[in-house]
Coordinates of C-alpha atoms and ligand atoms in Angstrom, one line a residue:
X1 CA -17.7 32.1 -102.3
X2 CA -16.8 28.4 -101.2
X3 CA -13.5 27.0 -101.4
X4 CA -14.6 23.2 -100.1
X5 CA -17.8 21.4 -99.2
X6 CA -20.1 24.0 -99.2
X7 CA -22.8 22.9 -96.8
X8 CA -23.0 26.6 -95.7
X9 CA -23.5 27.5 -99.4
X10 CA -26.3 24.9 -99.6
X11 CA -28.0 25.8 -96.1
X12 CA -28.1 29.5 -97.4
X13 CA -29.4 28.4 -100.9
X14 CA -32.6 26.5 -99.1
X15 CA -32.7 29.3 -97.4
X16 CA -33.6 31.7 -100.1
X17 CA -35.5 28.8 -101.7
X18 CA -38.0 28.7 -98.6
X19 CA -38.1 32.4 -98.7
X20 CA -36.5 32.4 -94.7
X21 CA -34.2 35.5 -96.9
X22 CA -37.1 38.0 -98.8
X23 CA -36.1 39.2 -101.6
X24 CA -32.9 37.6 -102.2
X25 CA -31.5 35.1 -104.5
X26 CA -28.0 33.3 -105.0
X27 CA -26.6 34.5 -108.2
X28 CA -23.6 33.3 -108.4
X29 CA -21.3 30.3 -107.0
X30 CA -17.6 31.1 -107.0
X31 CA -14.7 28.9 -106.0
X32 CA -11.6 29.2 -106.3
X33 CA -11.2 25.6 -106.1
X34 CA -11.7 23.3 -109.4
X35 CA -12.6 20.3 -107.4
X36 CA -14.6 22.0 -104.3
X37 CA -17.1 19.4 -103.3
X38 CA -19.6 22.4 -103.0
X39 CA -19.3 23.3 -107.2
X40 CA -21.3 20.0 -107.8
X41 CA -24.2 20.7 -105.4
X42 CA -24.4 23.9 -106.4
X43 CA -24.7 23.2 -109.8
X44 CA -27.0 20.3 -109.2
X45 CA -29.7 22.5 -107.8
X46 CA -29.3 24.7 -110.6
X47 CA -26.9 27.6 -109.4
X48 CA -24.6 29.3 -111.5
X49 CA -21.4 28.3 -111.1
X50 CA -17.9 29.7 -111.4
X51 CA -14.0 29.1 -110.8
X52 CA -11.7 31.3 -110.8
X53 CA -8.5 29.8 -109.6
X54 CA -5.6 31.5 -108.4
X55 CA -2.7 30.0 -110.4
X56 CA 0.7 31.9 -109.9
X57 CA -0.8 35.3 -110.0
X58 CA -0.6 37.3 -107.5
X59 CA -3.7 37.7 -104.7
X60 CA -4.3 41.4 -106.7
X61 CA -4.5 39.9 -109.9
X62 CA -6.9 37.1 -108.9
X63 CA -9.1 38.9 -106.6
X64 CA -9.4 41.7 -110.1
X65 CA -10.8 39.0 -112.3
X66 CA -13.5 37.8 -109.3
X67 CA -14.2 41.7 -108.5
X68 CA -15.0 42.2 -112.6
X69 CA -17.1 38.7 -112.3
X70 CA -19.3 40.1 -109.3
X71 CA -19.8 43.3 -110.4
X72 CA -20.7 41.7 -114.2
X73 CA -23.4 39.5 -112.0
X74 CA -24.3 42.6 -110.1
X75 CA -23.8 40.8 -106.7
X76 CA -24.7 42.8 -104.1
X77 CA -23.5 40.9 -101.3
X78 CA -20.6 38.6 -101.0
X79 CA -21.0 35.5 -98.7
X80 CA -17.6 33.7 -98.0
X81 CA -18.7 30.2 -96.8
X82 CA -15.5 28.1 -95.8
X83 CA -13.6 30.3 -98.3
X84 CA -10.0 29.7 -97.3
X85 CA -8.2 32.5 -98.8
X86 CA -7.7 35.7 -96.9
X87 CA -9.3 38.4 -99.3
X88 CA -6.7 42.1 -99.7
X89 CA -7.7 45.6 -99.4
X90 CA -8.5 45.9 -103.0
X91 CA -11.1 43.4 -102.7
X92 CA -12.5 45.3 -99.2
X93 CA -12.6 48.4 -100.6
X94 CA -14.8 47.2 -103.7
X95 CA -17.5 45.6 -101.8
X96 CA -16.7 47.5 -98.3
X97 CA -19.4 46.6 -95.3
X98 CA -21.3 44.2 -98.1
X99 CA -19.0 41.2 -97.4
X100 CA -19.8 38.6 -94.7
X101 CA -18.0 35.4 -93.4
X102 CA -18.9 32.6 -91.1
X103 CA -15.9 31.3 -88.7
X104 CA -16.0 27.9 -86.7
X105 CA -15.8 30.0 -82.9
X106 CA -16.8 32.1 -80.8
X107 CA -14.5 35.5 -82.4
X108 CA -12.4 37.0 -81.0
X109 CA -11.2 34.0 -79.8
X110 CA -9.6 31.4 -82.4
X111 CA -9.6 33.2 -85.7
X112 CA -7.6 31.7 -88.5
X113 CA -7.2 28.0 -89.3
X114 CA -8.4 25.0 -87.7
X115 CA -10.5 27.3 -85.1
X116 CA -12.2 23.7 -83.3
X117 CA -9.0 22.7 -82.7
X118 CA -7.9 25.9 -81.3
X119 CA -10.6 25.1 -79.3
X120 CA -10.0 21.9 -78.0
X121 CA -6.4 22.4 -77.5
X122 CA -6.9 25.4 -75.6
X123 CA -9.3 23.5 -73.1
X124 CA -12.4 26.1 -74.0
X125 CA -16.0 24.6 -72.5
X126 CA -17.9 26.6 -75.3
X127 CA -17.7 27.3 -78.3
X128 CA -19.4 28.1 -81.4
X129 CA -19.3 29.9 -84.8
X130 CA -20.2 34.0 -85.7
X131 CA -21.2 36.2 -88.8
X132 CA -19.4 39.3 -89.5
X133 CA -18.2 41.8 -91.7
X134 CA -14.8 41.1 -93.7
X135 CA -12.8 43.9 -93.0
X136 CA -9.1 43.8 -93.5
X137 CA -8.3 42.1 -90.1
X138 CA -8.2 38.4 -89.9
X139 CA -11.3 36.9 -88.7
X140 CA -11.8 40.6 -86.8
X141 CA -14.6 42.7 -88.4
X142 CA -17.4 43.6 -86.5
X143 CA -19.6 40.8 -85.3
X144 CA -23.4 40.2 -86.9
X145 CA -24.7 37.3 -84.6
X146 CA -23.2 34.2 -82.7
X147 CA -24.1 30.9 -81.5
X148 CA -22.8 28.5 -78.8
X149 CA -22.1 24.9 -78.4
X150 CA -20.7 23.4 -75.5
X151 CA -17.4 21.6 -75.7
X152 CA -17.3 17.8 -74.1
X153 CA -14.7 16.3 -72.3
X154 CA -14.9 13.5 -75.6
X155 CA -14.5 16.0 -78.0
X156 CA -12.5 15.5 -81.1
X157 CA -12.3 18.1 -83.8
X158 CA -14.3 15.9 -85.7
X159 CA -17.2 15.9 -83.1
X160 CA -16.9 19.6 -82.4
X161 CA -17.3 20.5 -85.7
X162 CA -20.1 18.9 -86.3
X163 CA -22.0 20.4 -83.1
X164 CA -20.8 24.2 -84.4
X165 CA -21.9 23.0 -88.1
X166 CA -24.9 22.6 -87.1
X167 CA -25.4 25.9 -85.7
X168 CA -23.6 27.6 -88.5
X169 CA -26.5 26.4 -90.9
X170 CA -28.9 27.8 -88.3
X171 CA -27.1 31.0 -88.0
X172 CA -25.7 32.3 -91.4
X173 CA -29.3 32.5 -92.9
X174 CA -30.5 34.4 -89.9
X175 CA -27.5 37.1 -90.0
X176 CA -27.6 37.3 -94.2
X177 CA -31.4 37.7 -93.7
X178 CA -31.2 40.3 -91.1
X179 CA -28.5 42.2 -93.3
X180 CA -30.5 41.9 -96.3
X181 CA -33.7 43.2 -94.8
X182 CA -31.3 46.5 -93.7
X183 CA -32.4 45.7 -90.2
X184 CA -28.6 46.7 -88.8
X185 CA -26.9 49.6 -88.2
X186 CA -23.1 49.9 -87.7
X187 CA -21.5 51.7 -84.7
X188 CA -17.6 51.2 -84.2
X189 CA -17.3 47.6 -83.8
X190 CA -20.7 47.0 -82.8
X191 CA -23.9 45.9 -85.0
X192 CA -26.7 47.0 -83.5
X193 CA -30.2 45.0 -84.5
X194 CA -32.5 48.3 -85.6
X195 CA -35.7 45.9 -86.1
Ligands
GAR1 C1 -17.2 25.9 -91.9 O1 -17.1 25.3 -90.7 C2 -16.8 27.4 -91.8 O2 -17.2 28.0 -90.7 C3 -15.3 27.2 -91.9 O3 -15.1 26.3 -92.9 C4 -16.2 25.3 -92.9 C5 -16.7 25.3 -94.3 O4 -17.7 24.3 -94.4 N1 -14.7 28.5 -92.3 C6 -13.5 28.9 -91.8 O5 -12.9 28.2 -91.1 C7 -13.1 30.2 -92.3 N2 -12.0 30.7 -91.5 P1 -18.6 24.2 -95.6 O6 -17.8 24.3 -96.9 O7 -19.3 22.9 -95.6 O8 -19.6 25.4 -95.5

């Protein structure tokens, strides 16, 4: 699920392509953005696309007609990447522990919006992005992998980003591989590798 870009979206895509992610294959694009940048690129390599926009419903009423859409696709995982909606309990509860983000730091620090500035303004020397479960906290469900970047003393957000984009196209197909292989088990807060 992209709301933007979608270079994350792309990155897991080759991915899958190159077989880094056995067994698995991208079944459906959502957006809930007409004009996401991401939509085009996904549908240039031949993915299935869809939008589902918001509108003045409310977040229950949206998130019913993508539920019905995944489950109609039979989508077995959900991959936000740079989805910038915050999903309800209704959602969560229909694809509980199968939903998985990627976030610009190093969680728990800066969750929410604009996490490289966070960053920057709050005069971090690393940083980075993580994988983990979407539960009903912002930004706060249990924590699949991370990577770090340094920060530089001529950072902008701009620069930052980059560096942590980088590694988020590194890292998501690593984490979404290691989930879909089953290699995790779930203790509390913690994911522990059972390869
Ligand atoms: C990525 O940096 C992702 O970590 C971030 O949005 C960007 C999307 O880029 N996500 C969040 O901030 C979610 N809280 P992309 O559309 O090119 O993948």
């Amino acid at each position: 699920m992209i709301s933007g870009r979608g270079s994350n979206m792309i990155a897991l895509a080759d991915a899958v392509e190159q077989e880094r992610i056995p067994g698995a294959e991208i079944a459906l694009v959502m957006s809930d953005q007409p004009g996401a940048a991401g939509l085009l690129r996904a549908a240039e390599r031949g993915l299935k696309v869809l939008v589902i926009e918001r509108g003045d419903r409310t977040r229950e009423e949206h998130e019913q007609e993508i539920v019905a859409a995944l489950v109609e696709g039979q989508i077995d995982l959900v991959c936000l990447a740079g989805y910038m909606r915050l999903l309800s309990g209704y959602f969560i509860d229909a694809y509980r522990g199968r939903i998985l983000n990627i976030h610009p730091s190093l969680l728990p620090a800066f969750p929410g919006l604009a996490a490289q500035r966070q960053a920057l303004e709050h005069g971090a020397k690393w940083s980075g992005c993580t994988v983990h479960f979407v539960d009903e906290t912002l930004d706060g469900g249990p924590i699949i992998a991370q990577s770090i970047v340094p920060v530089w003393e001529e950072d902008t957000e701009e620069t930052l980003s980059e560096r942590i984009l980088e590694q988020e196209h590194l890292l998501y197909p690593k984490a979404v591989a290691q989930i879909v292989r089953g290699e995790y088990e779930v203790l509390g807060r913690r994911v522990l590798n059972s390869q």
